[in-house]
PDB file of C-alpha atoms in Angstrom:
ATOM      1  CA  MET A 167     -83.129  72.680 -25.424  1.00  0.00           C
ATOM      2  CA  PRO A 168     -80.324  70.828 -23.403  1.00  0.00           C
ATOM      3  CA  ASN A 169     -76.613  70.982 -24.254  1.00  0.00           C
ATOM      4  CA  TYR A 170     -76.090  68.321 -26.732  1.00  0.00           C
ATOM      5  CA  SER A 171     -72.782  66.607 -27.478  1.00  0.00           C
ATOM      6  CA  PRO A 172     -70.785  67.938 -30.325  1.00  0.00           C
ATOM      7  CA  ALA A 173     -71.507  64.714 -32.234  1.00  0.00           C
ATOM      8  CA  LEU A 174     -75.176  65.671 -31.854  1.00  0.00           C
ATOM      9  CA  ASP A 175     -74.689  69.123 -32.701  1.00  0.00           C
ATOM     10  CA  ALA A 176     -72.775  68.056 -35.993  1.00  0.00           C
ATOM     11  CA  TRP A 177     -75.816  65.633 -37.001  1.00  0.00           C
ATOM     12  CA  ILE A 178     -78.852  67.643 -36.103  1.00  0.00           C
ATOM     13  CA  ASP A 179     -80.165  70.331 -38.508  1.00  0.00           C
ATOM     14  CA  LEU A 180     -82.950  71.927 -36.763  1.00  0.00           C
ATOM     15  CA  GLU A 181     -84.147  73.706 -39.975  1.00  0.00           C
ATOM     16  CA  LYS A 182     -84.394  70.465 -42.033  1.00  0.00           C
ATOM     17  CA  LEU A 183     -88.062  70.046 -43.125  1.00  0.00           C
ATOM     18  CA  PRO A 184     -88.648  66.268 -42.880  1.00  0.00           C
ATOM     19  CA  GLU A 185     -89.912  64.372 -46.412  1.00  0.00           C
ATOM     20  CA  LEU A 186     -93.375  63.046 -45.882  1.00  0.00           C
ATOM     21  CA  GLY A 187     -92.368  60.068 -47.957  1.00  0.00           C
ATOM     22  CA  PRO A 188     -88.952  57.980 -47.313  1.00  0.00           C
ATOM     23  CA  GLY A 189     -86.588  60.610 -48.570  1.00  0.00           C
ATOM     24  CA  HIS A 190     -83.059  59.707 -49.399  1.00  0.00           C
ATOM     25  CA  PRO A 191     -80.902  58.256 -46.766  1.00  0.00           C
ATOM     26  CA  ALA A 192     -77.855  60.028 -45.955  1.00  0.00           C
ATOM     27  CA  PRO A 193     -74.745  57.986 -47.075  1.00  0.00           C
ATOM     28  CA  GLY A 194     -73.092  56.506 -44.207  1.00  0.00           C
ATOM     29  CA  PHE A 195     -74.966  57.967 -41.457  1.00  0.00           C
ATOM     30  CA  ALA A 196     -76.387  54.694 -40.098  1.00  0.00           C
ATOM     31  CA  ALA A 197     -73.037  53.154 -40.149  1.00  0.00           C
ATOM     32  CA  GLU A 198     -71.527  56.026 -38.539  1.00  0.00           C
ATOM     33  CA  LEU A 199     -74.178  56.292 -35.718  1.00  0.00           C
ATOM     34  CA  ARG A 200     -73.764  52.399 -35.298  1.00  0.00           C
ATOM     35  CA  ASP A 201     -70.019  52.967 -34.546  1.00  0.00           C
ATOM     36  CA  THR A 202     -70.764  55.767 -31.868  1.00  0.00           C
ATOM     37  CA  THR A 203     -71.389  54.433 -28.235  1.00  0.00           C
ATOM     38  CA  ASN A 204     -74.565  55.689 -26.382  1.00  0.00           C
ATOM     39  CA  GLU A 205     -72.093  57.275 -23.939  1.00  0.00           C
ATOM     40  CA  GLU A 206     -70.342  59.228 -26.971  1.00  0.00           C
ATOM     41  CA  LEU A 207     -73.686  60.140 -28.347  1.00  0.00           C
ATOM     42  CA  ILE A 208     -75.045  61.595 -24.900  1.00  0.00           C
ATOM     43  CA  ARG A 209     -71.704  63.162 -23.954  1.00  0.00           C
ATOM     44  CA  PRO A 210     -71.200  65.512 -21.767  1.00  0.00           C
ATOM     45  CA  HIS A 211     -74.142  63.944 -19.906  1.00  0.00           C
ATOM     46  CA  ALA A 212     -74.021  60.518 -18.326  1.00  0.00           C
ATOM     47  CA  VAL A 213     -76.491  57.900 -19.810  1.00  0.00           C
ATOM     48  CA  LYS A 214     -79.353  57.308 -17.107  1.00  0.00           C
ATOM     49  CA  ASP A 215     -81.907  55.631 -19.457  1.00  0.00           C
ATOM     50  CA  ARG A 216     -80.421  53.176 -21.998  1.00  0.00           C
ATOM     51  CA  SER A 217     -83.800  52.803 -23.568  1.00  0.00           C
ATOM     52  CA  PHE A 218     -84.308  56.574 -24.016  1.00  0.00           C
ATOM     53  CA  ALA A 219     -80.530  56.750 -25.626  1.00  0.00           C
ATOM     54  CA  ASN A 220     -81.574  54.057 -28.133  1.00  0.00           C
ATOM     55  CA  LEU A 221     -84.642  56.191 -28.927  1.00  0.00           C
ATOM     56  CA  CYS A 222     -82.371  59.049 -29.626  1.00  0.00           C
ATOM     57  CA  ARG A 223     -80.784  56.779 -32.287  1.00  0.00           C
ATOM     58  CA  SER A 224     -83.984  55.976 -33.765  1.00  0.00           C
ATOM     59  CA  ALA A 225     -84.927  59.534 -34.134  1.00  0.00           C
ATOM     60  CA  LEU A 226     -81.444  60.481 -35.398  1.00  0.00           C
ATOM     61  CA  LEU A 227     -82.021  57.924 -38.148  1.00  0.00           C
ATOM     62  CA  LEU A 228     -85.460  59.196 -39.189  1.00  0.00           C
ATOM     63  CA  HIS A 229     -83.878  62.828 -39.290  1.00  0.00           C
ATOM     64  CA  HIS A 230     -81.381  61.273 -41.735  1.00  0.00           C
ATOM     65  CA  ASP A 231     -83.974  59.273 -43.696  1.00  0.00           C
ATOM     66  CA  CYS A 232     -82.458  55.982 -42.546  1.00  0.00           C
ATOM     67  CA  LEU A 233     -86.015  54.298 -42.105  1.00  0.00           C
ATOM     68  CA  ASP A 234     -84.937  50.754 -41.975  1.00  0.00           C
ATOM     69  CA  GLU A 235     -82.470  51.163 -39.312  1.00  0.00           C
ATOM     70  CA  SER A 236     -85.047  53.579 -37.239  1.00  0.00           C
ATOM     71  CA  HIS A 237     -87.456  50.837 -37.571  1.00  0.00           C
ATOM     72  CA  GLU A 238     -85.078  48.165 -36.185  1.00  0.00           C
ATOM     73  CA  ILE A 239     -84.564  50.419 -32.861  1.00  0.00           C
ATOM     74  CA  SER A 240     -88.330  51.588 -32.486  1.00  0.00           C
ATOM     75  CA  GLN A 241     -89.980  48.310 -32.717  1.00  0.00           C
ATOM     76  CA  GLU A 242     -87.877  46.807 -30.030  1.00  0.00           C
ATOM     77  CA  GLU A 243     -88.614  49.720 -27.554  1.00  0.00           C
ATOM     78  CA  GLY A 244     -92.210  49.064 -26.016  1.00  0.00           C
ATOM     79  CA  SER A 245     -92.814  52.699 -24.504  1.00  0.00           C
ATOM     80  CA  ALA A 246     -95.280  55.093 -25.692  1.00  0.00           C
ATOM     81  CA  THR A 247     -92.094  56.946 -27.320  1.00  0.00           C
ATOM     82  CA  GLY A 248     -90.928  54.049 -29.012  1.00  0.00           C
ATOM     83  CA  SER A 249     -94.300  53.489 -30.359  1.00  0.00           C
ATOM     84  CA  TYR A 250     -94.624  57.083 -31.534  1.00  0.00           C
ATOM     85  CA  LEU A 251     -91.274  56.895 -33.310  1.00  0.00           C
ATOM     86  CA  HIS A 252     -92.450  53.734 -35.058  1.00  0.00           C
ATOM     87  CA  GLY A 253     -95.494  55.247 -36.041  1.00  0.00           C
ATOM     88  CA  VAL A 254     -93.798  58.216 -37.821  1.00  0.00           C
ATOM     89  CA  MET A 255     -91.483  55.806 -39.486  1.00  0.00           C
ATOM     90  CA  HIS A 256     -94.538  53.990 -41.049  1.00  0.00           C
ATOM     91  CA  ARG A 257     -96.051  57.287 -41.831  1.00  0.00           C
ATOM     92  CA  ARG A 258     -93.037  58.156 -43.965  1.00  0.00           C
ATOM     93  CA  GLU A 259     -92.539  54.843 -45.698  1.00  0.00           C
ATOM     94  CA  PRO A 260     -95.470  55.650 -46.647  1.00  0.00           C
ATOM     95  CA  ASP A 261     -97.810  52.832 -44.845  1.00  0.00           C
ATOM     96  CA  PHE A 262    -100.460  55.001 -43.338  1.00  0.00           C
ATOM     97  CA  GLY A 263    -102.491  52.644 -42.042  1.00  0.00           C
ATOM     98  CA  ASN A 264     -99.797  50.870 -40.084  1.00  0.00           C
ATOM     99  CA  ALA A 265     -98.920  54.290 -38.954  1.00  0.00           C
ATOM    100  CA  LYS A 266    -102.506  54.775 -37.393  1.00  0.00           C
ATOM    101  CA  TYR A 267    -101.882  51.588 -35.670  1.00  0.00           C
ATOM    102  CA  TRP A 268     -98.722  52.515 -33.774  1.00  0.00           C
ATOM    103  CA  PHE A 269    -100.412  55.878 -32.920  1.00  0.00           C
ATOM    104  CA  ARG A 270    -103.184  54.217 -31.409  1.00  0.00           C
ATOM    105  CA  ARG A 271    -100.742  52.238 -29.260  1.00  0.00           C
ATOM    106  CA  VAL A 272     -99.360  55.355 -28.104  1.00  0.00           C
ATOM    107  CA  GLY A 273    -102.254  56.801 -26.578  1.00  0.00           C
ATOM    108  CA  LYS A 274    -101.629  60.354 -25.102  1.00  0.00           C
ATOM    109  CA  HIS A 275     -97.951  61.572 -25.466  1.00  0.00           C
ATOM    110  CA  SER A 276     -96.304  64.002 -23.405  1.00  0.00           C
ATOM    111  CA  ILE A 277     -95.481  66.019 -26.411  1.00  0.00           C
ATOM    112  CA  GLU A 278     -98.881  66.603 -27.801  1.00  0.00           C
ATOM    113  CA  SER A 279     -99.906  69.694 -26.004  1.00  0.00           C
ATOM    114  CA  ASP A 280     -96.739  71.383 -27.102  1.00  0.00           C
ATOM    115  CA  LEU A 281     -97.027  70.055 -30.755  1.00  0.00           C
ATOM    116  CA  PHE A 282    -100.560  71.048 -30.979  1.00  0.00           C
ATOM    117  CA  SER A 283     -99.710  74.638 -29.991  1.00  0.00           C
ATOM    118  CA  ARG A 284     -97.028  74.688 -32.469  1.00  0.00           C
ATOM    119  CA  ALA A 285     -99.298  73.164 -35.213  1.00  0.00           C
ATOM    120  CA  ARG A 286    -101.876  75.640 -34.682  1.00  0.00           C
ATOM    121  CA  ARG A 287     -99.367  78.650 -34.468  1.00  0.00           C
ATOM    122  CA  ILE A 288     -97.943  77.394 -37.977  1.00  0.00           C
ATOM    123  CA  ALA A 289    -101.504  77.062 -39.368  1.00  0.00           C
ATOM    124  CA  ALA A 290    -102.214  80.859 -38.634  1.00  0.00           C
ATOM    125  CA  GLU A 291     -99.176  81.899 -40.765  1.00  0.00           C
ATOM    126  CA  PRO A 292    -100.259  83.919 -43.926  1.00  0.00           C
ATOM    127  CA  GLU A 293     -99.222  81.262 -46.203  1.00  0.00           C
ATOM    128  CA  PHE A 294    -101.602  78.770 -44.691  1.00  0.00           C
ATOM    129  CA  SER A 295    -104.263  80.871 -42.867  1.00  0.00           C
ATOM    130  CA  LYS A 296    -106.624  80.948 -46.056  1.00  0.00           C
ATOM    131  CA  GLU A 297    -106.447  76.764 -46.341  1.00  0.00           C
ATOM    132  CA  SER A 298    -109.557  75.471 -45.167  1.00  0.00           C
ATOM    133  CA  LEU A 299    -108.260  72.128 -44.772  1.00  0.00           C
ATOM    134  CA  LEU A 300    -105.550  73.319 -42.232  1.00  0.00           C
ATOM    135  CA  ARG A 301    -107.937  75.530 -40.409  1.00  0.00           C
ATOM    136  CA  SER A 302    -110.147  72.468 -39.742  1.00  0.00           C
ATOM    137  CA  PHE A 303    -107.358  70.382 -38.576  1.00  0.00           C
ATOM    138  CA  SER A 304    -105.811  73.080 -36.344  1.00  0.00           C
ATOM    139  CA  ALA A 305    -109.309  73.982 -34.992  1.00  0.00           C
ATOM    140  CA  LYS A 306    -109.626  70.438 -33.328  1.00  0.00           C
ATOM    141  CA  PRO A 307    -109.496  71.023 -29.459  1.00  0.00           C
ATOM    142  CA  VAL A 308    -106.540  68.790 -28.830  1.00  0.00           C
ATOM    143  CA  TRP A 309    -103.513  67.173 -31.047  1.00  0.00           C
ATOM    144  CA  ASP A 310    -105.156  64.305 -33.258  1.00  0.00           C
ATOM    145  CA  ALA A 311    -102.201  62.030 -34.403  1.00  0.00           C
ATOM    146  CA  LEU A 312    -104.624  60.160 -36.627  1.00  0.00           C
ATOM    147  CA  ALA A 313    -105.769  63.403 -38.407  1.00  0.00           C
ATOM    148  CA  PHE A 314    -102.244  64.115 -38.579  1.00  0.00           C
ATOM    149  CA  VAL A 315    -101.532  60.717 -40.637  1.00  0.00           C
ATOM    150  CA  ASP A 316    -104.489  61.728 -42.951  1.00  0.00           C
ATOM    151  CA  LEU A 317    -103.125  65.177 -43.713  1.00  0.00           C
ATOM    152  CA  CYS A 318     -99.522  64.001 -44.163  1.00  0.00           C
ATOM    153  CA  GLU A 319    -101.048  61.416 -46.650  1.00  0.00           C
ATOM    154  CA  ARG A 320    -102.741  64.048 -48.677  1.00  0.00           C
ATOM    155  CA  GLY A 321     -99.471  66.128 -48.512  1.00  0.00           C
ATOM    156  CA  TYR A 322     -97.687  63.272 -49.782  1.00  0.00           C
ATOM    157  CA  ARG A 323    -100.403  62.560 -52.585  1.00  0.00           C
ATOM    158  CA  ASP A 324    -101.312  66.024 -53.515  1.00  0.00           C
ATOM    159  CA  GLY A 325     -98.342  68.406 -52.508  1.00  0.00           C
ATOM    160  CA  GLY A 326     -99.178  71.938 -52.152  1.00  0.00           C
ATOM    161  CA  PRO A 327    -100.007  73.647 -48.795  1.00  0.00           C
ATOM    162  CA  ALA A 328    -100.862  70.580 -47.376  1.00  0.00           C
ATOM    163  CA  GLU A 329     -97.403  69.187 -47.896  1.00  0.00           C
ATOM    164  CA  ASP A 330     -95.648  72.364 -46.685  1.00  0.00           C
ATOM    165  CA  TYR A 331     -97.830  72.557 -43.625  1.00  0.00           C
ATOM    166  CA  ALA A 332     -97.400  68.891 -42.506  1.00  0.00           C
ATOM    167  CA  ARG A 333     -93.617  68.861 -43.288  1.00  0.00           C
ATOM    168  CA  GLN A 334     -93.349  72.209 -40.911  1.00  0.00           C
ATOM    169  CA  VAL A 335     -95.648  70.300 -38.321  1.00  0.00           C
ATOM    170  CA  ALA A 336     -93.430  67.357 -38.626  1.00  0.00           C
ATOM    171  CA  ARG A 337     -90.232  69.219 -38.214  1.00  0.00           C
ATOM    172  CA  GLU A 338     -91.778  70.541 -34.830  1.00  0.00           C
ATOM    173  CA  GLU A 339     -92.868  67.052 -33.873  1.00  0.00           C
ATOM    174  CA  TRP A 340     -89.276  65.403 -34.542  1.00  0.00           C
ATOM    175  CA  ARG A 341     -87.789  68.385 -32.313  1.00  0.00           C
ATOM    176  CA  LEU A 342     -89.988  67.778 -29.668  1.00  0.00           C
ATOM    177  CA  LEU A 343     -89.496  63.809 -29.787  1.00  0.00           C
ATOM    178  CA  PHE A 344     -85.868  64.063 -29.875  1.00  0.00           C
ATOM    179  CA  ASP A 345     -85.703  66.743 -27.162  1.00  0.00           C
ATOM    180  CA  ASP A 346     -87.861  64.535 -24.800  1.00  0.00           C
ATOM    181  CA  CYS A 347     -85.819  61.316 -25.754  1.00  0.00           C
ATOM    182  CA  PHE A 348     -82.745  63.011 -24.851  1.00  0.00           C
ATOM    183  CA  ARG A 349     -83.724  64.434 -21.425  1.00  0.00           C
ATOM    184  CA  ARG A 350     -85.133  61.145 -20.449  1.00  0.00           C
ATOM    185  CA  ALA A 351     -81.761  59.463 -21.635  1.00  0.00           C
ATOM    186  CA  ILE A 352     -79.816  61.908 -19.221  1.00  0.00           C
ATOM    187  CA  GLY A 353     -82.465  61.190 -16.424  1.00  0.00           C
ATOM    188  CA  GLU A 354     -84.216  64.630 -16.661  1.00  0.00           C
ATOM    189  CA  LYS A 355     -87.840  64.520 -15.842  1.00  0.00           C
ATOM    190  CA  GLY A 356     -89.995  63.335 -18.601  1.00  0.00           C
ATOM    191  CA  ALA A 357     -93.581  62.179 -18.712  1.00  0.00           C
ATOM    192  CA  GLU A 358     -94.788  59.807 -20.844  1.00  0.00           C
ATOM    193  CA  GLY A 359     -98.564  59.593 -21.781  1.00  0.00           C
TER     194      GLY A 359
END
């Protein structure tokens, strides 16, 4: 993980489990983030890619349940990562069909291999290992974003192990996406699919 700015360290809770639905926007967070420049957001590093600095903003807004504000940014960014964050936002609305549309636009994303490894590791944990739905999801040969949308929908609707698992995987997805956006914003190598 890169050396984040003090502002980012204060705003990121790596243990937070994202909601599968809209959640409750953190009071005042969107305004506070809007008042922070990209340079302040990325410090001590220099901003090398403004689009990815903006996608850091979109991801932070998702992290704090500010879906509308995240949507404003991600829909303006035509990259695979912009489409990915757009898909996550719609998945959380919840508008599962629209989420699938955006994930189809992503194609293959650079985080998928790591995300799939983490999802399989979570599925093997004792609390999930006996759940046939989770075993079948994690038994796929590669990450399947559309199947994950279906799993999130089931978890949102039914709760239980599907919800617990989907929230843990969504946390890993957010971590990987944010880290990728940050690295690319500061000009470190990143590879979009």
